[in-house]
Amino acid sequence: MDFRNGIGLRPLGSSAAEFEQDLLSNLYYRRGTTVESASAQDAYESLVLTVRDRLAARRAKTTAAHYAANPRWVYYLSAEYLLGRQLEQNILYSGTGEIATAALKALGVSPEEMDELDIEPGLGNGGLGRLAACLVDAMATLDIPAIGYGIRYDFGIFKQTFVDGAQVEKPDDWTFQGNPWEFPAPDDRQTVFFYGYTSRDESGRTKWIPGEIVLGEPSHMLVPGFGTETVNIVRLWRARGSESSFDLERFSAGQYAEAVQEAVRAENISKVLYPDDSTELGRELRLKQQYFLVSCSLRDIIRRFRLWGGPWTDFPSKAVIQLNDTHPSLAIPELMRLLVDEEGLGWDEAWLLTQRTFAYTCHTLLPEALETWPVAMFERLLPRHLEIIYEINQRLLEEVRSRYPGDTDRVRRMSLIQEEPERRVRMANLAVVGTSAVNGVAELHSKLLAETTLHDFAEMWPGKFRNVTNGVSPRRFVRIANPALSELITTALGDSRWVSDLDRLRGLERFADDPLFLRSWRDIKRANKVRLGLGDPDALMDVMVKRFHEYKRQQLKLLHVITQYHRIKDNPNGNHVPRTILFAGKAAPAYHAAKSIIKLINAVAAAIDADPAVARYLKVVFPPNYNVTLGELIIPAADLSEQISLAGKEASGTGNMKLALNGALTIGTLDGANIEIRDRVGAENFFLFGLDTPAAIALKSSGYNPRSYYEQDDELRAALDAILSGAFNGVGKEVAESLLHWDEYLTLADFRAYVECQEAVDRAWQDQTAWTRSSLLNTARSGFFSSDRTVSDYASTIWHVEPVRVARD
Ligand code: NBG
């Protein structure tokens, strides 16, 4: 292999003329068409190739620099990536914006038309997948040698449509037109085993004799750094049958389905992203996906390790593997299997290497969201891994017994195997035991993890636990999403260094009392509302965008909307602050309670629209199919950011950060990263309400009775009664019933405090100068929430990696 990659290549020009020349060459030679007959798709793909080539040249230089440095690499394993559209990002990162726009004129198309053809790869569900994308962006920006590994699902997160207000899911065939951004690398394909049995040879070594063999074929997408030459990659695996999986004999005999069944079974592994981000689906195919990702990626990591040679003892100093939640935690027994069974290392040595190589990020607190798998399924699908897990467990429990003699309850809790009601493997316990660092994703979350969900482990190994507060990409969510604001910030600060050094936003504080500046700030917010095109741009834009989950409490927001509706109806000539309430987000297809809430929101929106006396002051909009692209339009237009989860339930939230950075004021509980946002932007620029975590726990354990709130609060009762009486087209009675009888997430308990806090929002809105000042201060003081800061925290406290700079030409 030649690692002087890229050296000696003809450099790609940086002038408009050269870009245009390359664009036309791509049109002729790669698309096989001409300017006269090119379709929009032809133009788009030629443009992609022209931009991509410029990044590919940097990629080659990056590879060469990395190879020479032989550094410790970060391998980020994640079942999900929500990368967002690539075109605008890659044009920005390659610095080709102006020359691309000029060149497109030659083809008679606009950059906006091209963006419309750029399909977002929806390979994730929500915050966890988008966080993975923000982290790989930051790793490249900080020149950290890294690869993100994931799955190239044929179908990403479903497309959400509404039929009579109800969510209906449509498949997301995101590669229908192909994906011009990716580089297939079939020569790096890997072989993955499933099922079968184990046996021991004469020397006592275990061998796994598989029952099914599947191929994993990688392709990668480029992950450029901003303001640097580094281009990293995400490598995504796609499952396929082996060469012999097509049965020609059967095909010839007319048994068409049977002829391809083996290949179809293999390909199903990477067919769909599971549309579920909090609860375990309990399906074998999902476990198969997880093992598929892990097995392909580890073999690839080892292949790369071997390029340099070196003994296994060096492995942890060349690779740190970050597990994004428990989905890839099978990597722990898989590395043990490779080291012990295939490489012949002793258990103890292999275990030390394994622990030193892995680190684990936990993204939840909900116990029901911690993955477990039935032992019986494991035994069938991954017989050798189950043996290894038993061995790890035996050693773990020995240690627990010797540290805490007689504490059988603790042994039961810490075991990797849950015994009742069904034997299951606890993946979070495995991930904690098999790694050297475990982190939560916000201060409160990390604290609660150590005190509750993972308490026994934190007590036994306190040094393993830490916090790394999440962050978001300032490129994606400010520079690209909000170009007008970015320009204003750059002008105010004198340069654009803030884009990769977000603490510089602090410099905006000097303008907090400058009326002209505040005027421009407000004008941009208004223009962003016009760009979004939903609701009156002079109304307060009140935004709740996130997955639908009862703990996030969209139902609380909705009860406030109904209350506001009633107040306006009762007093149509009152002094009401006009608001547009924007909801967006998807519910897991099998999550009926969340889908009922969606349907009810749409019904309430329709009732309000139909009532002209109310519609002047209140409008509810619910654009379907929330994704990164839609988020980039909505977030810059928001005045108010709704972060109203029950305290102690939202691990972090990252939408809260994106909104604050774009100058929205938060109304929120003391949950997740809200706490840190409030600490930074200042309590006077944040609308706080509701129970805190200890109060929520105390209320629950004292025997919470939601009905007492209903009985004592007239407005709450009126809102729930309206739903129960069928006022919204008869929709949503089950939502109200469930709140009255159960209300798992204390919605009714927080209702009054929330409504009063919304009154404070209305009062604050009346003074536009003060509001705009707060908006500016939210942006100025949110620099901490850059994913660059998150990645440098990981790099210094967990990964212990150094940047490798790629020289400019
Ligand atoms: C989610 C949390 C969010 C958090 C993201 C990213 C899962 C399992 N967890 O609060 O619910 O912001 O992870 O850390 O999807």
JSON list of N, CA and C in Angstrom, two decimals, residues 17 26 248 305 346 809:
[
{"chain": "A", "resi": 17, "resn": "ALA", "atom": "N", "xyz": [-13.10, 29.63, -12.37]},
{"chain": "A", "resi": 17, "resn": "ALA", "atom": "CA", "xyz": [-12.98, 29.02, -13.71]},
{"chain": "A", "resi": 17, "resn": "ALA", "atom": "C", "xyz": [-12.62, 27.55, -13.61]},
{"chain": "A", "resi": 26, "resn": "ASN", "atom": "N", "xyz": [-17.19, 16.75, -14.84]},
{"chain": "A", "resi": 26, "resn": "ASN", "atom": "CA", "xyz": [-17.96, 15.73, -14.13]},
{"chain": "A", "resi": 26, "resn": "ASN", "atom": "C", "xyz": [-19.29, 15.48, -14.83]},
{"chain": "A", "resi": 248, "resn": "LEU", "atom": "N", "xyz": [-28.73, -20.61, -7.94]},
{"chain": "A", "resi": 248, "resn": "LEU", "atom": "CA", "xyz": [-29.05, -20.59, -9.37]},
{"chain": "A", "resi": 248, "resn": "LEU", "atom": "C", "xyz": [-29.95, -21.77, -9.77]},
{"chain": "A", "resi": 305, "resn": "PHE", "atom": "N", "xyz": [-4.82, -1.62, 12.86]},
{"chain": "A", "resi": 305, "resn": "PHE", "atom": "CA", "xyz": [-3.74, -1.76, 13.85]},
{"chain": "A", "resi": 305, "resn": "PHE", "atom": "C", "xyz": [-2.58, -2.55, 13.24]},
{"chain": "A", "resi": 346, "resn": "GLY", "atom": "N", "xyz": [-4.00, -15.05, 26.88]},
{"chain": "A", "resi": 346, "resn": "GLY", "atom": "CA", "xyz": [-4.62, -15.53, 28.11]},
{"chain": "A", "resi": 346, "resn": "GLY", "atom": "C", "xyz": [-5.75, -14.60, 28.52]},
{"chain": "A", "resi": 809, "resn": "ASP", "atom": "N", "xyz": [-1.14, 23.00, 1.89]},
{"chain": "A", "resi": 809, "resn": "ASP", "atom": "CA", "xyz": [-0.20, 23.02, 0.75]},
{"chain": "A", "resi": 809, "resn": "ASP", "atom": "C", "xyz": [0.59, 24.31, 0.75]}
]
